mmCIF file of C-alpha atoms and ligand atoms in Angstrom:
data_model
loop_
_atom_site.group_PDB
_atom_site.id
_atom_site.type_symbol
_atom_site.label_atom_id
_atom_site.label_comp_id
_atom_site.label_asym_id
_atom_site.label_seq_id
_atom_site.Cartn_x
_atom_site.Cartn_y
_atom_site.Cartn_z
ATOM 1 C CA UNK A 1 28.207 146.917 75.031
ATOM 2 C CA UNK A 2 29.378 145.477 78.332
ATOM 3 C CA UNK A 3 31.760 147.517 80.489
ATOM 4 C CA UNK A 4 33.627 146.110 83.443
ATOM 5 C CA UNK A 5 35.725 148.474 85.558
ATOM 6 C CA UNK A 6 37.883 147.500 88.508
ATOM 7 C CA UNK A 7 35.598 144.539 89.093
ATOM 8 C CA UNK A 8 36.616 142.539 92.151
ATOM 9 C CA UNK A 9 34.991 139.699 94.080
ATOM 10 C CA UNK A 10 36.329 138.141 97.233
ATOM 11 C CA UNK A 11 34.880 135.090 98.964
ATOM 12 C CA UNK A 12 36.511 135.146 102.390
ATOM 13 C CA UNK A 13 40.238 134.767 101.780
ATOM 14 C CA UNK A 14 39.771 133.860 98.079
ATOM 15 C CA UNK A 15 39.940 136.639 95.504
ATOM 16 C CA UNK A 16 37.871 135.116 92.702
ATOM 17 C CA UNK A 17 37.909 138.229 90.490
ATOM 18 C CA UNK A 18 40.779 140.672 90.864
ATOM 19 C CA UNK A 19 40.436 144.225 89.569
ATOM 20 C CA UNK A 20 39.177 143.332 86.074
ATOM 21 C CA UNK A 21 38.697 146.091 83.517
ATOM 22 C CA UNK A 22 37.505 145.440 79.952
ATOM 23 C CA UNK A 23 34.744 146.262 77.485
ATOM 24 C CA UNK A 24 32.875 143.862 75.239
ATOM 25 C CA UNK A 25 32.012 145.358 71.857
ATOM 26 C CA UNK A 26 28.961 144.622 69.707
ATOM 27 C CA UNK A 27 29.093 142.889 66.320
ATOM 28 C CA UNK A 28 31.622 140.206 67.207
ATOM 29 C CA UNK A 29 31.919 137.109 69.356
ATOM 30 C CA UNK A 30 34.126 137.822 72.352
ATOM 31 C CA UNK A 31 35.624 134.781 74.048
ATOM 32 C CA UNK A 32 36.079 134.878 77.803
ATOM 33 C CA UNK A 33 38.905 132.437 78.308
ATOM 34 C CA UNK A 34 40.542 131.094 81.443
ATOM 35 C CA UNK A 35 41.410 127.825 83.179
ATOM 36 C CA UNK A 36 39.071 126.235 85.735
ATOM 37 C CA UNK A 37 38.555 128.491 88.730
ATOM 38 C CA UNK A 38 39.854 131.594 86.900
ATOM 39 C CA UNK A 39 36.743 133.586 87.780
ATOM 40 C CA UNK A 40 34.746 133.479 84.522
ATOM 41 C CA UNK A 41 31.407 132.439 86.014
ATOM 42 C CA UNK A 42 31.785 134.826 88.953
ATOM 43 C CA UNK A 43 32.440 137.719 86.549
ATOM 44 C CA UNK A 44 29.409 136.796 84.430
ATOM 45 C CA UNK A 45 27.236 136.496 87.513
ATOM 46 C CA UNK A 46 28.281 139.992 88.604
ATOM 47 C CA UNK A 47 27.535 141.395 85.134
ATOM 48 C CA UNK A 48 24.068 139.843 85.459
ATOM 49 C CA UNK A 49 23.498 141.203 88.948
ATOM 50 C CA UNK A 50 23.468 137.710 90.504
ATOM 51 C CA UNK A 51 26.553 138.378 92.651
ATOM 52 C CA UNK A 52 27.443 141.639 94.296
ATOM 53 C CA UNK A 53 30.967 142.941 93.521
ATOM 54 C CA UNK A 54 33.344 143.549 96.428
ATOM 55 C CA UNK A 55 34.612 146.512 94.394
ATOM 56 C CA UNK A 56 34.208 147.975 90.915
ATOM 57 C CA UNK A 57 31.285 148.027 88.509
ATOM 58 C CA UNK A 58 29.808 146.019 85.658
ATOM 59 C CA UNK A 59 27.602 147.945 83.231
ATOM 60 C CA UNK A 60 25.263 146.711 80.526
ATOM 61 C CA UNK A 61 24.524 149.373 77.932
ATOM 62 C CA UNK A 62 25.795 151.934 80.452
ATOM 63 C CA UNK A 63 23.769 150.763 83.458
ATOM 64 C CA UNK A 64 24.174 148.220 86.230
ATOM 65 C CA UNK A 65 21.871 145.240 85.684
ATOM 66 C CA UNK A 66 19.543 146.143 88.558
ATOM 67 C CA UNK A 67 18.815 149.534 86.963
ATOM 68 C CA UNK A 68 17.730 148.092 83.619
ATOM 69 C CA UNK A 69 14.088 148.854 82.945
ATOM 70 C CA UNK A 70 13.402 145.766 80.843
ATOM 71 C CA UNK A 71 16.262 143.362 81.622
ATOM 72 C CA UNK A 72 15.025 140.522 79.397
ATOM 73 C CA UNK A 73 14.920 142.887 76.429
ATOM 74 C CA UNK A 74 18.434 144.136 77.087
ATOM 75 C CA UNK A 75 20.419 141.068 78.037
ATOM 76 C CA UNK A 76 19.969 137.317 77.655
ATOM 77 C CA UNK A 77 22.076 134.706 79.396
ATOM 78 C CA UNK A 78 22.733 130.994 79.338
ATOM 79 C CA UNK A 79 24.432 130.001 82.562
ATOM 80 C CA UNK A 80 23.207 126.525 83.431
ATOM 81 C CA UNK A 81 21.190 124.548 80.919
ATOM 82 C CA UNK A 82 19.484 122.271 83.442
ATOM 83 C CA UNK A 83 17.534 124.891 85.361
ATOM 84 C CA UNK A 84 14.129 124.254 83.733
ATOM 85 C CA UNK A 85 11.321 122.519 85.564
ATOM 86 C CA UNK A 86 11.807 118.846 84.588
ATOM 87 C CA UNK A 87 8.089 118.090 84.257
ATOM 88 C CA UNK A 88 7.304 121.105 82.166
ATOM 89 C CA UNK A 89 7.384 121.009 78.393
ATOM 90 C CA UNK A 90 9.773 123.308 76.547
ATOM 91 C CA UNK A 91 6.823 125.310 75.232
ATOM 92 C CA UNK A 92 5.187 125.627 78.664
ATOM 93 C CA UNK A 93 8.475 126.714 80.205
ATOM 94 C CA UNK A 94 8.993 129.425 77.600
ATOM 95 C CA UNK A 95 5.333 130.545 77.796
ATOM 96 C CA UNK A 96 5.666 130.937 81.546
ATOM 97 C CA UNK A 97 8.838 133.009 81.090
ATOM 98 C CA UNK A 98 7.216 135.072 78.332
ATOM 99 C CA UNK A 99 4.050 135.735 80.322
ATOM 100 C CA UNK A 100 5.968 136.870 83.387
ATOM 101 C CA UNK A 101 7.823 139.344 81.190
ATOM 102 C CA UNK A 102 4.773 140.561 79.249
ATOM 103 C CA UNK A 103 5.893 138.982 76.002
ATOM 104 C CA UNK A 104 3.357 137.509 73.548
ATOM 105 C CA UNK A 105 3.001 133.728 73.093
ATOM 106 C CA UNK A 106 3.878 134.280 69.424
ATOM 107 C CA UNK A 107 7.414 135.158 70.485
ATOM 108 C CA UNK A 108 7.681 131.709 72.097
ATOM 109 C CA UNK A 109 6.938 130.104 68.740
ATOM 110 C CA UNK A 110 9.542 132.333 67.090
ATOM 111 C CA UNK A 111 12.356 131.392 69.468
ATOM 112 C CA UNK A 112 11.407 127.696 69.321
ATOM 113 C CA UNK A 113 11.822 127.911 65.542
ATOM 114 C CA UNK A 114 15.109 129.844 65.846
ATOM 115 C CA UNK A 115 16.704 127.099 67.949
ATOM 116 C CA UNK A 116 15.045 124.228 66.077
ATOM 117 C CA UNK A 117 12.922 122.873 68.943
ATOM 118 C CA UNK A 118 9.441 123.325 67.424
ATOM 119 C CA UNK A 119 8.921 119.596 66.873
ATOM 120 C CA UNK A 120 9.771 118.582 70.443
ATOM 121 C CA UNK A 121 8.282 121.652 72.115
ATOM 122 C CA UNK A 122 5.553 119.676 73.896
ATOM 123 C CA UNK A 123 7.922 117.073 75.344
ATOM 124 C CA UNK A 124 9.017 117.311 78.977
ATOM 125 C CA UNK A 125 12.231 119.296 79.303
ATOM 126 C CA UNK A 126 13.436 116.839 81.960
ATOM 127 C CA UNK A 127 13.860 114.206 79.245
ATOM 128 C CA UNK A 128 15.885 116.450 76.954
ATOM 129 C CA UNK A 129 19.441 115.603 75.959
ATOM 130 C CA UNK A 130 22.145 118.083 76.933
ATOM 131 C CA UNK A 131 22.140 119.501 73.405
ATOM 132 C CA UNK A 132 18.365 120.024 73.473
ATOM 133 C CA UNK A 133 18.583 121.588 76.947
ATOM 134 C CA UNK A 134 21.199 124.026 75.664
ATOM 135 C CA UNK A 135 18.898 124.960 72.778
ATOM 136 C CA UNK A 136 16.055 125.521 75.221
ATOM 137 C CA UNK A 137 18.326 127.708 77.356
ATOM 138 C CA UNK A 138 19.225 129.660 74.243
ATOM 139 C CA UNK A 139 15.566 130.075 73.331
ATOM 140 C CA UNK A 140 14.903 131.492 76.806
ATOM 141 C CA UNK A 141 17.846 133.884 76.504
ATOM 142 C CA UNK A 142 16.519 135.124 73.160
ATOM 143 C CA UNK A 143 12.887 135.646 74.226
ATOM 144 C CA UNK A 144 13.214 139.397 74.739
ATOM 145 C CA UNK A 145 15.300 139.816 71.543
ATOM 146 C CA UNK A 146 18.201 141.283 73.571
ATOM 147 C CA UNK A 147 21.180 143.131 72.116
ATOM 148 C CA UNK A 148 23.559 141.601 74.641
ATOM 149 C CA UNK A 149 24.121 137.885 75.237
ATOM 150 C CA UNK A 150 26.208 136.016 77.796
ATOM 151 C CA UNK A 151 26.930 132.303 77.496
ATOM 152 C CA UNK A 152 28.838 130.463 80.221
ATOM 153 C CA UNK A 153 30.604 127.390 78.764
ATOM 154 C CA UNK A 154 27.740 126.678 76.341
ATOM 155 C CA UNK A 155 29.470 123.797 74.543
ATOM 156 C CA UNK A 156 30.606 121.882 77.641
ATOM 157 C CA UNK A 157 29.636 118.247 77.219
ATOM 158 C CA UNK A 158 28.131 118.639 73.734
ATOM 159 C CA UNK A 159 28.941 116.345 70.828
ATOM 160 C CA UNK A 160 30.746 117.795 67.767
ATOM 161 C CA UNK A 161 27.492 118.468 65.932
ATOM 162 C CA UNK A 162 26.062 120.303 68.951
ATOM 163 C CA UNK A 163 29.263 122.311 69.337
ATOM 164 C CA UNK A 164 29.198 123.338 65.682
ATOM 165 C CA UNK A 165 25.556 124.338 65.900
ATOM 166 C CA UNK A 166 26.068 126.526 68.998
ATOM 167 C CA UNK A 167 29.216 128.053 67.483
ATOM 168 C CA UNK A 168 27.422 129.025 64.266
ATOM 169 C CA UNK A 169 24.464 130.318 66.234
ATOM 170 C CA UNK A 170 26.640 132.630 68.332
ATOM 171 C CA UNK A 171 28.415 133.890 65.231
ATOM 172 C CA UNK A 172 25.068 134.619 63.626
ATOM 173 C CA UNK A 173 23.889 136.572 66.670
ATOM 174 C CA UNK A 174 27.086 138.639 66.539
ATOM 175 C CA UNK A 175 26.705 139.261 62.804
ATOM 176 C CA UNK A 176 23.293 140.764 63.551
ATOM 177 C CA UNK A 177 25.185 143.407 65.531
ATOM 178 C CA UNK A 178 24.664 141.957 69.001
ATOM 179 C CA UNK A 179 27.215 141.871 71.794
ATOM 180 C CA UNK A 180 28.133 138.236 72.474
ATOM 181 C CA UNK A 181 30.320 137.159 75.411
ATOM 182 C CA UNK A 182 31.023 133.442 75.660
ATOM 183 C CA UNK A 183 33.222 131.707 78.208
ATOM 184 C CA UNK A 184 35.403 128.640 77.764
ATOM 185 C CA UNK A 185 38.452 126.998 79.291
ATOM 186 C CA UNK A 186 39.645 125.755 75.871
ATOM 187 C CA UNK A 187 41.656 127.999 73.586
ATOM 188 C CA UNK A 188 41.180 125.541 70.722
ATOM 189 C CA UNK A 189 37.414 125.995 71.015
ATOM 190 C CA UNK A 190 37.645 129.782 71.248
ATOM 191 C CA UNK A 191 40.041 129.895 68.293
ATOM 192 C CA UNK A 192 37.200 128.614 66.118
ATOM 193 C CA UNK A 193 34.449 130.693 67.677
ATOM 194 C CA UNK A 194 35.622 134.077 68.903
ATOM 195 C CA UNK A 195 36.857 137.130 66.996
ATOM 196 C CA UNK A 196 38.239 138.692 70.143
ATOM 197 C CA UNK A 197 39.565 137.244 73.393
ATOM 198 C CA UNK A 198 39.555 138.378 76.979
ATOM 199 C CA UNK A 199 41.864 136.010 78.844
ATOM 200 C CA UNK A 200 41.941 135.744 82.627
ATOM 201 C CA UNK A 201 43.868 133.675 85.144
ATOM 202 C CA UNK A 202 43.298 133.670 88.901
ATOM 203 C CA UNK A 203 40.823 136.491 88.505
ATOM 204 C CA UNK A 204 43.310 138.785 86.761
ATOM 205 C CA UNK A 205 43.343 140.038 83.183
ATOM 206 C CA UNK A 206 46.068 138.329 81.122
ATOM 207 C CA UNK A 207 45.165 139.481 77.615
ATOM 208 C CA UNK A 208 42.521 141.486 75.776
ATOM 209 C CA UNK A 209 43.189 141.158 72.072
ATOM 210 C CA UNK A 210 42.073 139.877 68.676
ATOM 211 C CA UNK A 211 41.992 136.054 68.703
ATOM 212 C CA UNK A 212 44.450 135.842 65.818
ATOM 213 C CA UNK A 213 46.996 138.057 67.595
ATOM 214 C CA UNK A 214 46.682 136.036 70.773
ATOM 215 C CA UNK A 215 47.328 132.797 68.912
ATOM 216 C CA UNK A 216 50.246 134.227 66.910
ATOM 217 C CA UNK A 217 51.811 135.652 70.025
ATOM 218 C CA UNK A 218 51.280 132.690 72.308
ATOM 219 C CA UNK A 219 52.108 129.729 70.113
ATOM 220 C CA UNK A 220 55.868 129.427 69.902
ATOM 221 C CA UNK A 221 57.171 128.403 66.508
ATOM 222 C CA UNK A 222 60.180 126.122 66.392
ATOM 223 C CA UNK A 223 62.140 124.322 63.691
ATOM 224 C CA UNK A 224 63.353 120.757 64.080
ATOM 225 C CA UNK A 225 66.576 120.037 62.212
ATOM 226 C CA UNK A 226 68.352 116.735 61.796
ATOM 227 C CA UNK A 227 71.883 116.608 60.463
ATOM 228 C CA UNK A 228 74.911 114.294 60.277
ATOM 229 C CA UNK A 229 77.008 117.399 61.140
ATOM 230 C CA UNK A 230 75.132 118.320 64.277
ATOM 231 C CA UNK A 231 78.059 119.801 66.249
ATOM 232 C CA UNK A 232 78.950 122.152 63.410
ATOM 233 C CA UNK A 233 75.309 123.089 62.917
ATOM 234 C CA UNK A 234 74.832 123.787 66.623
ATOM 235 C CA UNK A 235 77.772 126.183 66.853
ATOM 236 C CA UNK A 236 76.740 127.882 63.597
ATOM 237 C CA UNK A 237 73.220 128.464 64.882
ATOM 238 C CA UNK A 238 74.249 129.723 68.324
ATOM 239 C CA UNK A 239 76.975 131.974 66.925
ATOM 240 C CA UNK A 240 74.215 133.554 64.801
ATOM 241 C CA UNK A 241 72.219 134.296 67.941
ATOM 242 C CA UNK A 242 69.704 131.468 67.590
ATOM 243 C CA UNK A 243 68.367 129.540 70.583
ATOM 244 C CA UNK A 244 68.806 125.789 70.362
ATOM 245 C CA UNK A 245 67.314 122.881 72.318
ATOM 246 C CA UNK A 246 68.803 119.384 72.215
ATOM 247 C CA UNK A 247 66.419 116.685 71.031
ATOM 248 C CA UNK A 248 68.831 113.795 71.550
ATOM 249 C CA UNK A 249 69.509 110.914 69.182
ATOM 250 C CA UNK A 250 66.519 109.070 67.746
ATOM 251 C CA UNK A 251 66.236 105.488 69.039
ATOM 252 C CA UNK A 252 66.533 104.029 65.541
ATOM 253 C CA UNK A 253 70.118 105.244 65.238
ATOM 254 C CA UNK A 254 69.307 107.953 62.689
ATOM 255 C CA UNK A 255 71.181 111.275 62.782
ATOM 256 C CA UNK A 256 70.361 113.308 65.913
ATOM 257 C CA UNK A 257 68.151 116.383 65.932
ATOM 258 C CA UNK A 258 68.038 119.912 67.339
ATOM 259 C CA UNK A 259 65.126 122.240 67.848
ATOM 260 C CA UNK A 260 65.655 125.901 66.976
ATOM 261 C CA UNK A 261 63.336 128.183 68.928
ATOM 262 C CA UNK A 262 61.539 131.204 67.471
ATOM 263 C CA UNK A 263 63.041 130.982 63.966
ATOM 264 C CA UNK A 264 61.577 130.133 60.573
ATOM 265 C CA UNK A 265 62.654 127.085 58.599
ATOM 266 C CA UNK A 266 63.731 129.515 55.840
ATOM 267 C CA UNK A 267 66.245 131.200 58.146
ATOM 268 C CA UNK A 268 67.651 127.938 59.484
ATOM 269 C CA UNK A 269 67.804 126.285 56.031
ATOM 270 C CA UNK A 270 69.537 129.291 54.433
ATOM 271 C CA UNK A 271 72.137 129.473 57.175
ATOM 272 C CA UNK A 272 72.902 125.749 56.888
ATOM 273 C CA UNK A 273 73.043 125.918 53.061
ATOM 274 C CA UNK A 274 75.338 128.967 53.040
ATOM 275 C CA UNK A 275 77.753 127.047 55.268
ATOM 276 C CA UNK A 276 77.629 123.761 53.398
ATOM 277 C CA UNK A 277 75.971 121.761 56.162
ATOM 278 C CA UNK A 278 73.897 118.768 55.104
ATOM 279 C CA UNK A 279 70.384 118.594 56.519
ATOM 280 C CA UNK A 280 68.311 115.413 56.644
ATOM 281 C CA UNK A 281 65.285 117.147 58.076
ATOM 282 C CA UNK A 282 64.058 120.743 58.338
ATOM 283 C CA UNK A 283 60.600 120.817 59.906
ATOM 284 C CA UNK A 284 58.725 123.914 61.119
ATOM 285 C CA UNK A 285 56.615 123.134 64.169
ATOM 286 C CA UNK A 286 54.040 125.016 66.137
ATOM 287 C CA UNK A 287 53.174 124.286 69.755
ATOM 288 C CA UNK A 288 49.568 123.209 70.069
ATOM 289 C CA UNK A 289 47.140 125.908 71.101
ATOM 290 C CA UNK A 290 46.425 124.262 74.436
ATOM 291 C CA UNK A 291 50.144 123.975 75.212
ATOM 292 C CA UNK A 292 50.569 127.639 74.421
ATOM 293 C CA UNK A 293 47.586 128.583 76.526
ATOM 294 C CA UNK A 294 48.842 126.499 79.461
ATOM 295 C CA UNK A 295 52.236 128.171 79.271
ATOM 296 C CA UNK A 296 50.600 131.586 79.299
ATOM 297 C CA UNK A 297 48.255 130.903 82.167
ATOM 298 C CA UNK A 298 50.563 128.368 83.829
ATOM 299 C CA UNK A 299 51.406 130.651 86.734
ATOM 300 C CA UNK A 300 47.756 131.349 87.232
ATOM 301 C CA UNK A 301 46.256 127.873 87.299
ATOM 302 C CA UNK A 302 44.679 127.338 90.663
ATOM 303 C CA UNK A 303 45.270 123.628 91.121
ATOM 304 C CA UNK A 304 48.704 122.519 89.975
ATOM 305 C CA UNK A 305 48.562 119.056 91.475
ATOM 306 C CA UNK A 306 51.705 119.801 93.508
ATOM 307 C CA UNK A 307 50.239 117.837 96.360
ATOM 308 C CA UNK A 308 50.080 114.778 94.143
ATOM 309 C CA UNK A 309 53.678 115.220 92.997
ATOM 310 C CA UNK A 310 54.828 115.418 96.594
ATOM 311 C CA UNK A 311 52.774 112.383 97.546
ATOM 312 C CA UNK A 312 54.476 110.432 94.769
ATOM 313 C CA UNK A 313 57.884 111.435 96.128
ATOM 314 C CA UNK A 314 58.804 113.230 92.931
ATOM 315 C CA UNK A 315 58.111 110.101 90.878
ATOM 316 C CA UNK A 316 55.837 111.996 88.503
HETATM 317 N N1 LIG B 1 29.997 131.135 96.160
HETATM 318 C C1 LIG B 1 31.320 130.979 96.316
HETATM 319 N N2 LIG B 1 31.890 130.875 97.539
HETATM 320 C C2 LIG B 1 33.218 130.720 97.673
HETATM 321 N N3 LIG B 1 34.091 130.659 96.647
HETATM 322 C C3 LIG B 1 33.599 130.734 95.407
HETATM 323 C C4 LIG B 1 32.199 130.901 95.168
HETATM 324 N N4 LIG B 1 31.999 130.948 93.824
HETATM 325 C C5 LIG B 1 33.225 130.823 93.263
HETATM 326 N N5 LIG B 1 34.174 130.703 94.208
HETATM 327 C C6 LIG B 1 35.642 130.594 93.957
HETATM 328 O O1 LIG B 1 36.013 131.628 93.092
HETATM 329 C C7 LIG B 1 36.984 131.199 92.158
HETATM 330 C C8 LIG B 1 36.490 131.439 90.755
HETATM 331 O O2 LIG B 1 35.408 130.575 90.476
HETATM 332 P P1 LIG B 1 34.571 130.628 89.124
HETATM 333 O O3 LIG B 1 33.493 129.604 89.251
HETATM 334 O O4 LIG B 1 34.166 132.010 88.844
HETATM 335 O O5 LIG B 1 35.668 130.168 88.059
HETATM 336 P P2 LIG B 1 35.440 129.720 86.547
HETATM 337 O O6 LIG B 1 36.477 130.448 85.759
HETATM 338 O O7 LIG B 1 34.032 129.882 86.146
HETATM 339 O O8 LIG B 1 35.864 128.191 86.578
HETATM 340 P P3 LIG B 1 35.287 126.919 85.737
HETATM 341 O O9 LIG B 1 36.047 126.879 84.445
HETATM 342 O O10 LIG B 1 35.647 125.773 86.611
HETATM 343 O O11 LIG B 1 33.823 127.103 85.559
HETATM 344 C C9 LIG B 1 37.260 129.751 92.494
HETATM 345 O O12 LIG B 1 38.383 129.721 93.348
HETATM 346 C C10 LIG B 1 36.026 129.317 93.217
HETATM 347 O O13 LIG B 1 36.327 128.282 94.115
HETATM 348 MG MG1 LIG B 2 32.591 128.568 85.457
#
């Protein structure tokens, strides 16, 4: 388990991490989600003892990282895939890591097999593709067979096959009962990977909930209706307490449309039917995950591009 309490990090005037409190439970993949600059990497670095908190604590299995007796056996991390020595082979790199942590060379062969690098293990790591580098980073994180794993944006830049492989691998590690914390700035990615989500924006906690609940809560459902009796329909809907947005007339001259917010198509269709209003279209719609996520973290995105809007004289 990972426990973070009141964790805060300031860099000069910037508060990168702002009074974060959460726990990461074993046996599931926990997504650590937030837009660029939200403070994900800084939080992970503090959990791993690489950055000193301004305030608060981060505990791994009940202890701060620096008090762990055998850190490599307790926690494994993948922060930056390209940190290996470029002229060293994958096997030599892992053997060096293993030896400096009193692990047998046989464990190197095991982790190479786990991540599927056995066949290229004697090639120079500097020539590895991003996907292979990520696998090597994973192998290093797994050397000490740790119960707790942290991955910082592990699928960034990978092709779909690489993404799928990493995703399945993380899920497997969690199903073995390990604690898995993985960061991303994409809700759509986390929706397919994580069971639970910790969402931050500008260093602050926004949500800590099951992934499904977060998605249900954040993605607004709307119903698009098109009718030749739009004025009647509009007053019927609003007099029944429904919120309506105007969609305007379609360019092809077809009957105009309305969007009803936060209602089901069943409710809208029944109301129209009961009142004898003809509908040409009744279409339930769901905002895309990324739209929903942007709305939720919108106030917390660090760089809004306001400067650009001003420079364009409001032309954007
Ligand atoms: N060493 C540092 N010195 C000064 N400011 C820093 C330092 N490290 C991070 N920051 C600032 O802290 C904030 C959080 O950065 P962090 O890298 O933790 O965000 P992130 O969520 O990992 O973002 P990304 O998705 O871009 O990786 C940013 O405003 C960043 O500029
Ligand atoms: Mg980061």
